[in-house]
Structures are given as structure tokens and as C-alpha cells.
Amino acid sequence: MSFARCILIKYGELVLKGANKRRFERALSEDIARALAPIGAFRTEYRQSTMALTMEDDANTEAAFDRLSRVFGIAALSIAYPCEKNLPDILAVIREKIVPTLGGYRSFKADAKRSDKSFPLTSMELMQEAGACVGEACPHLSVDVHNPEVTVTVEVRDRLAFVHASRVIGARGLPAGTSGTGLLLLSGGIDSPVAGWLMAKRGLRLSALHFESYPYTSERAKEKVLTLGRKLCRYTCSLDTYVIGLTELQLALRDAVREEYFTLILRRCMLRLATRLAEELSIPALITGESLGQVASQTLSAMAASDAATPLPILRPCVGLDKDEIVRYARHIDTFETSILPYEDCCTVFVPKHPKLTPELEKIEAEEAKLDLDRLLDEAYKSLEKIPLTEEA
Ligand code: ATP
Ligand code: MG
């Protein structure tokens, strides 16, 4: 007997979305299609909050599985073997397909679920049969119902039964775009890629904006940011990244404003330029990697001064995370090693020795009034460059 493999995909919280459920399902289907487009054709069947996806060429199943593990909206996924809904077929699948994969484990448990209540065995009976079958074929495995190294699961669903032993937690979250769009202020640091990933996970479709200060920041520094953008594309498929040059503006700031206000005013200028771009792209929110108290420009009053520079909401998903937590996410999404490359950022050129920790908006505005800010912002905006990124470039 031969059994084809499929990928069983459990939908996440989108099943809870009531009237919106259809829209979420459609978005997820599109994300799945986009994620698998570089690999090959596939078929899907969706029932009871679970999708069974079969690659036309089974050799692509593992590559598809890897990609699907990064699609937001998927709660869990497993490579499963579908079969007819009768005990002999189910046990044959366990013996032929599952047992050969269990060599490296020491303990297991069997699990059974039955959404078809007309199936002649109860879940408990089915579990016992499956457990006995594994135990007989794998004398090296002990049964551990509390903390097994592997769980062999039989699911009797409406049309077919599925057997699997490799359930993997999915990326969770919500499908791309179901919460709208956001413009990520992407620096070369550790925090902003994580911030983008966290908001993409909540269903925002991203565009990114990076500020450079050439020649004070180098080509390599820009390339590093683009590498970070491409790494985010492992989750978002694509990422339109915009770059604006701030050199003239920074030089003007350096010459005109009191040093302790430099970083704050630069940040407000970034937000004004980001707002202009966001409005042009009809994007209703900005995203930054700020974390409360992490550096001088990330105090509450500095954040308030930033907020006052834009009518758009600034989403700061890292605000309550400490550095270790952010680093853990950065490692998880594979941006950490790139982020710590020691290239300069435009925030690190002309840094004040004693930045203002509790800035007052009036004083900031008085400093800003020393400059022809509108003209400087117009000039900076003219340098806008668009770089569409995809995972592999
Ligand atoms: P990160 O690790 O993300 O660089 P950080 O801890 O270095 O953050 P700051 O330099 O204060 O903090 O920057 C705070 C946020 O401002 C960043 O997370 C990012 O969203 C934005 N930002 C800073 N520099 C740039 C830049 N050159 N281009 C675009 N956005 C930037
Ligand atoms: Mg930074």
C-alpha cells in the first residue's frame, strides 16, 4: 500500500473572528500561495478549521513545510499521512510511515481525536490501538503520557483519517494585511527588525523606511539594512524599502540647535518624513523599535515629543521588552547576527554628549524654529529611493 503525504495546517486565532472569518481565511490562503510560489504547485482541502495541503511533487513537501512554518495565521502544522477511515488502514500507515521515523526517540505517547462520531472506535480505543501498534514495532520506546519526546496522533476527520508524529508550532498571529498596513522605521539595529516582525505577526502588511547619512554612514551600513529587510521577507514574502538621505539636514541641525536637543529633533524630523511617505502610500501607522528607558531618546517625555511630531499613531511593540527579550526574538527571526555588525547608523553620527532626558516640547520647538525646517525636509524628501526587497536577491 502507498500513502501520499500532506501537510496538515491548523488555523490559529482567525477561527475566532466570527463574521470576519471568511476574509481571514482568504488572506491566509493567499499568504500560503505566496509562500509556496517559489517551490511548486499544490492542492488544498479545507475542513473543520484544518487545511490539508498536498504538494504536486512530494519531493517539495519538506521545503513547503519549512516555509509554512513562517506564515502568520497558522497555529500548528504537521506532515501527515491521510488514509481511509478504518482501523487496518490506520495501523498500516503507522507501521509503514510513522514507525520508520521514530528511531531517534526514547519515549512516546499515542493520541487520537475523532471529529467523526460515527467512527466505530472511541478516541480512547483508537489511542490504545495506535499505542499498541507503535509499542510493538518500537521496543526501544517507553510510554510517557506526560512528557513524551514524540506524540503519534491519529485524527479521524469527516472524509479521511490522518496520522502524524511531527506537530510543529506555527508562526501564529494573523494573516498579512488583515490588520492593515504599517511603515516600519528600519535602522540597522537589533530592535527595529524585531518591531517589524512583531507587528507583521499581528496582521500588518509592512513597508520600511531607512534613513542614511552618506558619507557619514557607509554603503555597507545601507547594505546591512537591506539584508535585514530581506530577512524579514522570510515572513512577509516581500518588503518595499525606502531610503532617505539625511546628511544635509543633520549638518544643519548640528550647526544650529543646542547639542542636547540634537537627537530628539533628528528623531522628530525622521517622523515627519516618515509621515509624508506614509501619507503618500496611504499607510495609517508608523512602527519603531523603541523600548522604554533603553536609551536617552526613549524616555516617556522623549516619546511624547516624538508623538507630537506626527498625526499618525506610532506603534512601539518592543516598548515593554527588555534587551534580552528583544535579542531572543532577533535570534529567532535570524536578524541578530546581521544587526550586531558594527556599522554606523545616522543616529550615531554627531551624538550629543549629554542628551536631554526630560525634554519640554516648547524648548524643542524653539530650537527647531532656528532652522528652515520645511525647506530642509523638502530637500531630504527629494532623495527618496525605493528598493523592493524579496527573500532572495
Ligand atoms: P534599533 O536597535 O532599532 O536601531 P535603537 O535601540 O538603536 O533601536 P534608536 O537609535 O534610539 O534605538 O532608534 C529608535 C528607533 O528609531 C529605531 O528602533 C528605529 O525604529 C528608528 N530609527 C533609528 N535610526 C533609524 C534610521 N537610521 N532609519 C530608520 N529608522 C531609524
Ligand atoms: Mg539604532
mmCIF file of N, CA, C and O and ligand atoms in Angstrom, residues 184-193 209-212 267 270 287-290 294-295 297-298 323 345-347, ligand 1:
data_model
loop_
_atom_site.group_PDB
_atom_site.id
_atom_site.type_symbol
_atom_site.label_atom_id
_atom_site.label_comp_id
_atom_site.label_asym_id
_atom_site.label_seq_id
_atom_site.Cartn_x
_atom_site.Cartn_y
_atom_site.Cartn_z
ATOM 1 N N LEU A 184 7.459 50.743 8.745
ATOM 2 C CA LEU A 184 8.473 50.431 9.753
ATOM 3 C C LEU A 184 9.694 51.330 9.573
ATOM 4 O O LEU A 184 10.275 51.368 8.487
ATOM 5 N N LEU A 185 10.074 52.048 10.618
ATOM 6 C CA LEU A 185 11.327 52.798 10.583
ATOM 7 C C LEU A 185 12.437 51.814 10.901
ATOM 8 O O LEU A 185 12.586 51.381 12.049
ATOM 9 N N LEU A 186 13.168 51.451 9.861
ATOM 10 C CA LEU A 186 14.118 50.344 9.970
ATOM 11 C C LEU A 186 15.546 50.877 10.034
ATOM 12 O O LEU A 186 16.044 51.456 9.072
ATOM 13 N N SER A 187 16.175 50.680 11.175
ATOM 14 C CA SER A 187 17.583 51.073 11.307
ATOM 15 C C SER A 187 18.402 49.807 11.139
ATOM 16 O O SER A 187 17.881 48.749 10.819
ATOM 17 N N GLY A 188 19.675 49.894 11.389
ATOM 18 C CA GLY A 188 20.483 48.681 11.303
ATOM 19 C C GLY A 188 20.588 47.964 12.636
ATOM 20 O O GLY A 188 21.330 47.012 12.770
ATOM 21 N N GLY A 189 19.831 48.436 13.639
ATOM 22 C CA GLY A 189 19.986 47.899 14.989
ATOM 23 C C GLY A 189 19.245 46.593 15.223
ATOM 24 O O GLY A 189 18.710 45.976 14.298
ATOM 25 N N ILE A 190 19.199 46.194 16.480
ATOM 26 C CA ILE A 190 18.575 44.919 16.848
ATOM 27 C C ILE A 190 17.059 45.078 16.952
ATOM 28 O O ILE A 190 16.298 44.172 16.620
ATOM 29 N N ASP A 191 16.626 46.254 17.387
ATOM 30 C CA ASP A 191 15.228 46.402 17.804
ATOM 31 C C ASP A 191 14.227 46.566 16.657
ATOM 32 O O ASP A 191 13.147 45.957 16.686
ATOM 33 N N SER A 192 14.575 47.388 15.678
ATOM 34 C CA SER A 192 13.539 47.685 14.674
ATOM 35 C C SER A 192 13.146 46.480 13.801
ATOM 36 O O SER A 192 11.957 46.346 13.479
ATOM 37 N N PRO A 193 14.071 45.577 13.427
ATOM 38 C CA PRO A 193 13.586 44.393 12.690
ATOM 39 C C PRO A 193 12.611 43.565 13.535
ATOM 40 O O PRO A 193 11.614 43.048 13.019
ATOM 41 N N LEU A 209 11.198 52.079 5.965
ATOM 42 C CA LEU A 209 11.886 53.324 5.620
ATOM 43 C C LEU A 209 13.186 53.385 6.416
ATOM 44 O O LEU A 209 13.185 53.229 7.640
ATOM 45 N N HIS A 210 14.274 53.606 5.697
ATOM 46 C CA HIS A 210 15.576 53.732 6.362
ATOM 47 C C HIS A 210 16.174 55.101 6.052
ATOM 48 O O HIS A 210 16.073 55.588 4.930
ATOM 49 N N PHE A 211 16.787 55.705 7.060
ATOM 50 C CA PHE A 211 17.474 56.977 6.865
ATOM 51 C C PHE A 211 18.973 56.740 6.868
ATOM 52 O O PHE A 211 19.501 56.089 7.778
ATOM 53 N N GLU A 212 19.635 57.288 5.862
ATOM 54 C CA GLU A 212 21.096 57.181 5.839
ATOM 55 C C GLU A 212 21.682 58.573 5.868
ATOM 56 O O GLU A 212 20.976 59.576 5.689
ATOM 57 N N ARG A 267 15.090 62.821 15.516
ATOM 58 C CA ARG A 267 14.035 61.818 15.564
ATOM 59 C C ARG A 267 12.701 62.409 15.075
ATOM 60 O O ARG A 267 11.959 61.781 14.321
ATOM 61 N N MET A 270 12.798 62.652 11.364
ATOM 62 C CA MET A 270 12.564 61.324 10.772
ATOM 63 C C MET A 270 11.061 61.024 10.734
ATOM 64 O O MET A 270 10.545 60.531 9.742
ATOM 65 N N ILE A 287 5.856 52.441 12.726
ATOM 66 C CA ILE A 287 6.340 51.428 13.677
ATOM 67 C C ILE A 287 7.804 51.732 13.993
ATOM 68 O O ILE A 287 8.599 51.946 13.081
ATOM 69 N N THR A 288 8.160 51.755 15.264
ATOM 70 C CA THR A 288 9.577 51.899 15.618
ATOM 71 C C THR A 288 9.978 50.803 16.609
ATOM 72 O O THR A 288 9.127 50.131 17.190
ATOM 73 N N GLY A 289 11.278 50.675 16.787
ATOM 74 C CA GLY A 289 11.804 49.650 17.699
ATOM 75 C C GLY A 289 12.100 50.190 19.082
ATOM 76 O O GLY A 289 12.880 49.587 19.815
ATOM 77 N N GLU A 290 11.488 51.305 19.444
ATOM 78 C CA GLU A 290 11.804 51.897 20.749
ATOM 79 C C GLU A 290 11.346 51.009 21.911
ATOM 80 O O GLU A 290 10.324 50.342 21.844
ATOM 81 N N GLN A 294 15.427 52.440 27.291
ATOM 82 C CA GLN A 294 16.621 51.757 26.800
ATOM 83 C C GLN A 294 17.783 52.735 26.572
ATOM 84 O O GLN A 294 18.920 52.452 26.904
ATOM 85 N N VAL A 295 17.487 53.866 25.974
ATOM 86 C CA VAL A 295 18.497 54.910 25.783
ATOM 87 C C VAL A 295 17.836 56.260 26.055
ATOM 88 O O VAL A 295 16.623 56.346 26.234
ATOM 89 N N SER A 297 16.967 58.731 24.332
ATOM 90 C CA SER A 297 15.893 59.228 23.474
ATOM 91 C C SER A 297 14.632 58.368 23.622
ATOM 92 O O SER A 297 13.691 58.518 22.872
ATOM 93 N N GLN A 298 14.643 57.473 24.581
ATOM 94 C CA GLN A 298 13.480 56.594 24.741
ATOM 95 C C GLN A 298 12.860 56.710 26.134
ATOM 96 O O GLN A 298 12.357 55.742 26.693
ATOM 97 N N LYS A 323 16.158 44.172 26.801
ATOM 98 C CA LYS A 323 17.063 43.844 25.684
ATOM 99 C C LYS A 323 17.167 42.333 25.461
ATOM 100 O O LYS A 323 17.161 41.880 24.317
ATOM 101 N N ASP A 345 25.217 54.108 12.228
ATOM 102 C CA ASP A 345 23.850 54.471 11.850
ATOM 103 C C ASP A 345 23.778 55.988 11.890
ATOM 104 O O ASP A 345 24.594 56.627 12.560
ATOM 105 N N CYS A 346 22.797 56.563 11.182
ATOM 106 C CA CYS A 346 22.788 58.023 11.160
ATOM 107 C C CYS A 346 22.493 58.599 12.545
ATOM 108 O O CYS A 346 22.826 59.742 12.822
ATOM 109 N N CYS A 347 21.905 57.791 13.436
ATOM 110 C CA CYS A 347 21.697 58.269 14.812
ATOM 111 C C CYS A 347 22.996 58.290 15.593
ATOM 112 O O CYS A 347 23.070 58.881 16.662
HETATM 113 P P1 ATP B 1 17.395 49.872 16.834
HETATM 114 O O1 ATP B 1 18.057 48.721 17.507
HETATM 115 O O2 ATP B 1 16.110 49.504 16.163
HETATM 116 O O3 ATP B 1 18.343 50.651 15.960
HETATM 117 P P2 ATP B 1 17.980 51.572 18.983
HETATM 118 O O4 ATP B 1 17.906 50.903 20.289
HETATM 119 O O5 ATP B 1 19.333 51.759 18.344
HETATM 120 O O6 ATP B 1 16.982 50.839 18.002
HETATM 121 P P3 ATP B 1 17.407 54.340 18.490
HETATM 122 O O7 ATP B 1 18.644 54.512 17.725
HETATM 123 O O8 ATP B 1 17.037 55.306 19.554
HETATM 124 O O9 ATP B 1 17.268 52.946 19.200
HETATM 125 O O10 ATP B 1 16.218 54.282 17.483
HETATM 126 C C1 ATP B 1 14.908 54.094 17.911
HETATM 127 C C2 ATP B 1 14.062 53.744 16.695
HETATM 128 O O11 ATP B 1 14.095 54.801 15.733
HETATM 129 C C3 ATP B 1 14.579 52.535 15.952
HETATM 130 O O12 ATP B 1 14.124 51.343 16.538
HETATM 131 C C4 ATP B 1 14.013 52.759 14.576
HETATM 132 O O13 ATP B 1 12.660 52.371 14.520
HETATM 133 C C5 ATP B 1 14.112 54.272 14.437
HETATM 134 N N1 ATP B 1 15.388 54.611 13.775
HETATM 135 C C6 ATP B 1 16.574 54.928 14.343
HETATM 136 N N2 ATP B 1 17.512 55.130 13.407
HETATM 137 C C7 ATP B 1 16.921 54.959 12.210
HETATM 138 C C8 ATP B 1 17.352 55.018 10.850
HETATM 139 N N3 ATP B 1 18.611 55.308 10.525
HETATM 140 N N4 ATP B 1 16.458 54.765 9.871
HETATM 141 C C9 ATP B 1 15.173 54.459 10.171
HETATM 142 N N5 ATP B 1 14.716 54.371 11.430
HETATM 143 C C10 ATP B 1 15.561 54.611 12.442
#
